[in-house]
Short mmCIF file of C-alpha atoms in Angstrom, two decimals:
data_model
loop_
_atom_site.label_atom_id
_atom_site.label_comp_id
_atom_site.label_asym_id
_atom_site.label_seq_id
_atom_site.Cartn_x
_atom_site.Cartn_y
_atom_site.Cartn_z
CA MET A 485 -14.76 -14.45 2.22
CA PRO A 486 -11.30 -15.94 2.68
CA SER A 487 -8.74 -15.03 0.05
CA HIS A 488 -7.02 -17.77 -1.92
CA HIS A 489 -4.26 -15.43 -3.06
CA LYS A 490 -0.76 -15.10 -1.70
CA ALA A 491 -0.16 -11.90 0.27
CA LEU A 492 0.10 -8.75 -1.82
CA ASP A 493 3.70 -7.59 -2.27
CA LEU A 494 4.40 -4.54 -0.08
CA ASP A 495 6.39 -2.75 -2.78
CA LEU A 496 3.45 -3.18 -5.16
CA ALA A 497 1.10 -1.91 -2.43
CA ARG A 498 3.25 1.22 -2.00
CA THR A 499 3.31 1.77 -5.76
CA MET A 500 -0.48 1.46 -5.93
CA LEU A 501 -0.79 3.96 -3.07
CA ARG A 502 0.93 6.63 -5.22
CA THR A 503 -2.15 6.68 -7.48
CA ALA A 504 -4.49 7.18 -4.53
CA LEU A 505 -2.24 9.92 -3.14
CA GLU A 506 -2.28 11.76 -6.49
CA GLU A 507 -6.08 11.57 -6.41
CA ALA A 508 -6.15 12.94 -2.85
CA ARG A 509 -4.04 15.91 -3.94
CA MET A 510 -6.39 16.53 -6.87
CA GLY A 511 -9.33 16.59 -4.46
CA LEU A 512 -7.58 19.12 -2.24
CA ALA A 513 -6.72 21.30 -5.27
CA GLU A 514 -10.43 21.28 -6.21
CA GLY A 515 -11.38 22.53 -2.75
CA GLY A 516 -12.47 19.14 -1.50
CA ILE A 517 -11.44 16.65 1.16
CA PRO A 518 -8.02 15.12 0.36
CA ILE A 519 -8.81 11.42 0.30
CA GLY A 520 -7.97 9.37 -2.78
CA ALA A 521 -8.50 5.79 -3.84
CA ALA A 522 -7.86 3.38 -6.68
CA LEU A 523 -9.14 -0.05 -7.60
CA TYR A 524 -6.44 -2.35 -8.96
CA HIS A 525 -6.26 -5.90 -10.13
CA ARG A 526 -3.85 -7.89 -7.91
CA ASP A 527 -1.41 -8.02 -10.84
CA GLY A 528 -0.97 -4.23 -10.65
CA THR A 529 -3.34 -3.24 -13.46
CA LEU A 530 -5.20 -0.02 -12.62
CA LEU A 531 -8.97 -0.45 -13.05
CA GLY A 532 -10.17 2.94 -11.80
CA ALA A 533 -9.11 5.86 -9.62
CA GLY A 534 -11.02 8.61 -7.86
CA HIS A 535 -11.21 10.95 -4.93
CA ASN A 536 -13.67 12.29 -2.39
CA ARG A 537 -15.92 14.74 -4.26
CA ARG A 538 -18.60 15.36 -1.61
CA VAL A 539 -17.89 19.10 -1.57
CA GLN A 540 -17.30 19.56 -5.29
CA GLU A 541 -20.44 17.66 -6.38
CA GLN A 542 -22.63 18.44 -3.34
CA ASP A 543 -23.12 14.67 -3.07
CA ALA A 544 -22.45 12.96 0.27
CA SER A 545 -22.16 9.54 -1.40
CA ILE A 546 -19.05 10.32 -3.44
CA HIS A 547 -16.31 9.08 -1.17
CA ALA A 548 -12.90 8.28 -2.68
CA GLU A 549 -13.50 4.53 -2.68
CA THR A 550 -16.95 4.79 -4.28
CA ASP A 551 -15.57 7.18 -6.92
CA ALA A 552 -12.74 4.78 -7.81
CA PHE A 553 -15.14 1.82 -7.77
CA ARG A 554 -17.59 3.53 -10.13
CA LYS A 555 -14.81 4.58 -12.51
CA ALA A 556 -13.53 1.00 -12.67
CA GLY A 557 -16.69 -0.10 -14.45
CA ARG A 558 -18.62 -3.31 -14.09
CA ARG A 559 -16.94 -6.65 -13.38
CA ARG A 560 -18.36 -10.08 -12.82
CA ASP A 561 -16.52 -10.47 -9.52
CA TYR A 562 -13.97 -8.69 -7.33
CA PRO A 563 -11.98 -11.14 -5.14
CA ASP A 564 -8.89 -10.52 -7.33
CA THR A 565 -9.07 -6.75 -6.86
CA VAL A 566 -7.35 -4.40 -4.43
CA MET A 567 -8.99 -1.24 -3.09
CA VAL A 568 -6.25 1.24 -2.33
CA THR A 569 -7.18 4.24 -0.21
CA THR A 570 -5.19 6.99 1.45
CA LEU A 571 -7.28 6.63 4.63
CA SER A 572 -8.86 3.77 6.56
CA PRO A 573 -12.30 3.24 4.96
CA CYS A 574 -15.37 4.52 6.79
CA TRP A 575 -18.29 2.14 7.41
CA TYR A 576 -19.93 3.14 4.10
CA CYS A 577 -16.81 2.30 2.10
CA SER A 578 -16.06 -0.78 4.21
CA GLY A 579 -19.56 -1.93 3.28
CA LEU A 580 -18.73 -1.49 -0.40
CA VAL A 581 -15.65 -3.73 0.03
CA ARG A 582 -17.81 -6.32 1.81
CA GLN A 583 -20.73 -6.13 -0.62
CA PHE A 584 -18.58 -6.75 -3.68
CA ASN A 585 -16.13 -9.19 -2.05
CA ILE A 586 -13.03 -7.10 -2.80
CA GLY A 587 -10.12 -9.29 -1.72
CA CYS A 588 -7.60 -6.79 -0.41
CA VAL A 589 -7.55 -3.23 0.97
CA VAL A 590 -4.34 -1.18 1.05
CA ILE A 591 -4.63 1.73 3.48
CA GLY A 592 -2.31 4.72 3.35
CA GLU A 593 -2.94 5.58 6.98
CA ALA A 594 -5.21 4.81 9.91
CA THR A 595 -3.77 7.41 12.31
CA THR A 596 -6.07 10.33 11.45
CA PHE A 597 -9.12 8.06 11.24
CA HIS A 598 -9.59 4.38 12.08
CA GLY A 599 -12.52 3.12 10.05
CA GLY A 600 -13.92 -0.36 9.43
CA HIS A 601 -10.80 -2.20 8.37
CA ASP A 602 -10.64 -4.39 11.50
CA TRP A 603 -14.14 -5.66 10.66
CA LEU A 604 -13.06 -6.38 7.09
CA ALA A 605 -10.01 -8.29 8.36
CA GLU A 606 -12.29 -10.41 10.56
CA LEU A 607 -14.25 -11.28 7.41
CA GLY A 608 -11.11 -12.49 5.66
CA VAL A 609 -10.20 -9.43 3.60
CA GLU A 610 -6.45 -8.94 3.32
CA ILE A 611 -5.66 -5.61 5.01
CA ILE A 612 -2.37 -3.74 4.59
CA VAL A 613 -1.92 -0.54 6.61
CA LEU A 614 1.15 1.34 5.39
CA GLU A 615 1.03 4.37 7.75
CA ASP A 616 2.49 6.45 4.94
CA PRO A 617 3.91 9.79 6.22
CA GLU A 618 2.63 11.74 3.18
CA CYS A 619 -0.92 10.45 3.69
CA ILE A 620 -0.81 11.27 7.40
CA GLU A 621 0.52 14.79 6.78
CA LEU A 622 -1.96 15.57 4.00
CA LEU A 623 -5.06 14.64 5.98
CA SER A 624 -3.93 15.75 9.43
CA ALA A 625 -3.15 19.23 8.05
CA PHE A 626 -6.59 19.31 6.40
CA THR A 627 -8.46 18.18 9.51
CA HIS A 628 -6.66 20.84 11.55
CA GLU A 629 -7.49 23.60 9.04
CA HIS A 630 -11.08 22.48 8.27
CA PRO A 631 -12.47 20.64 11.31
CA GLU A 632 -16.13 21.37 10.44
CA LEU A 633 -15.79 19.90 6.94
CA TRP A 634 -13.91 16.89 8.28
CA ASN A 635 -16.50 16.23 11.00
CA GLU A 636 -19.25 16.40 8.37
CA ASP A 637 -17.38 13.90 6.19
CA ILE A 638 -16.99 11.33 8.97
CA GLY A 639 -20.51 11.84 10.28
CA LEU A 640 -19.86 13.73 13.51
#
């Protein structure tokens, strides 16, 4: 699934990340796990945004990336889209990127959790890891305060 696009502009990637970070904060305010995501077109058009709602909805399948993907609605294809997430995607969400041939993944941080983004890179997905200090602080504070909820979320 090689991309035929030029590399995503880093300033645009950081701007897109702001949407995912807002979503993560909303999730935390609702009593959930603070991970946010957004699906964008490569031109910067927001298609959908969401956050992890496993706790709020009592539904283990509502990760941030799946929430954003569902809210984006149906498209014929996805190579020209960018999945932006505050945290490296787990295997479930990495599978979503693979299944629908999403062309680029922007990751806020991979310090707290290193998911499947290396695998996606091997498959030709453009991967940008920003190691954003706000993303790291938000999730590391949460994992410290709620280790049992975090371990449940990542399948430990």
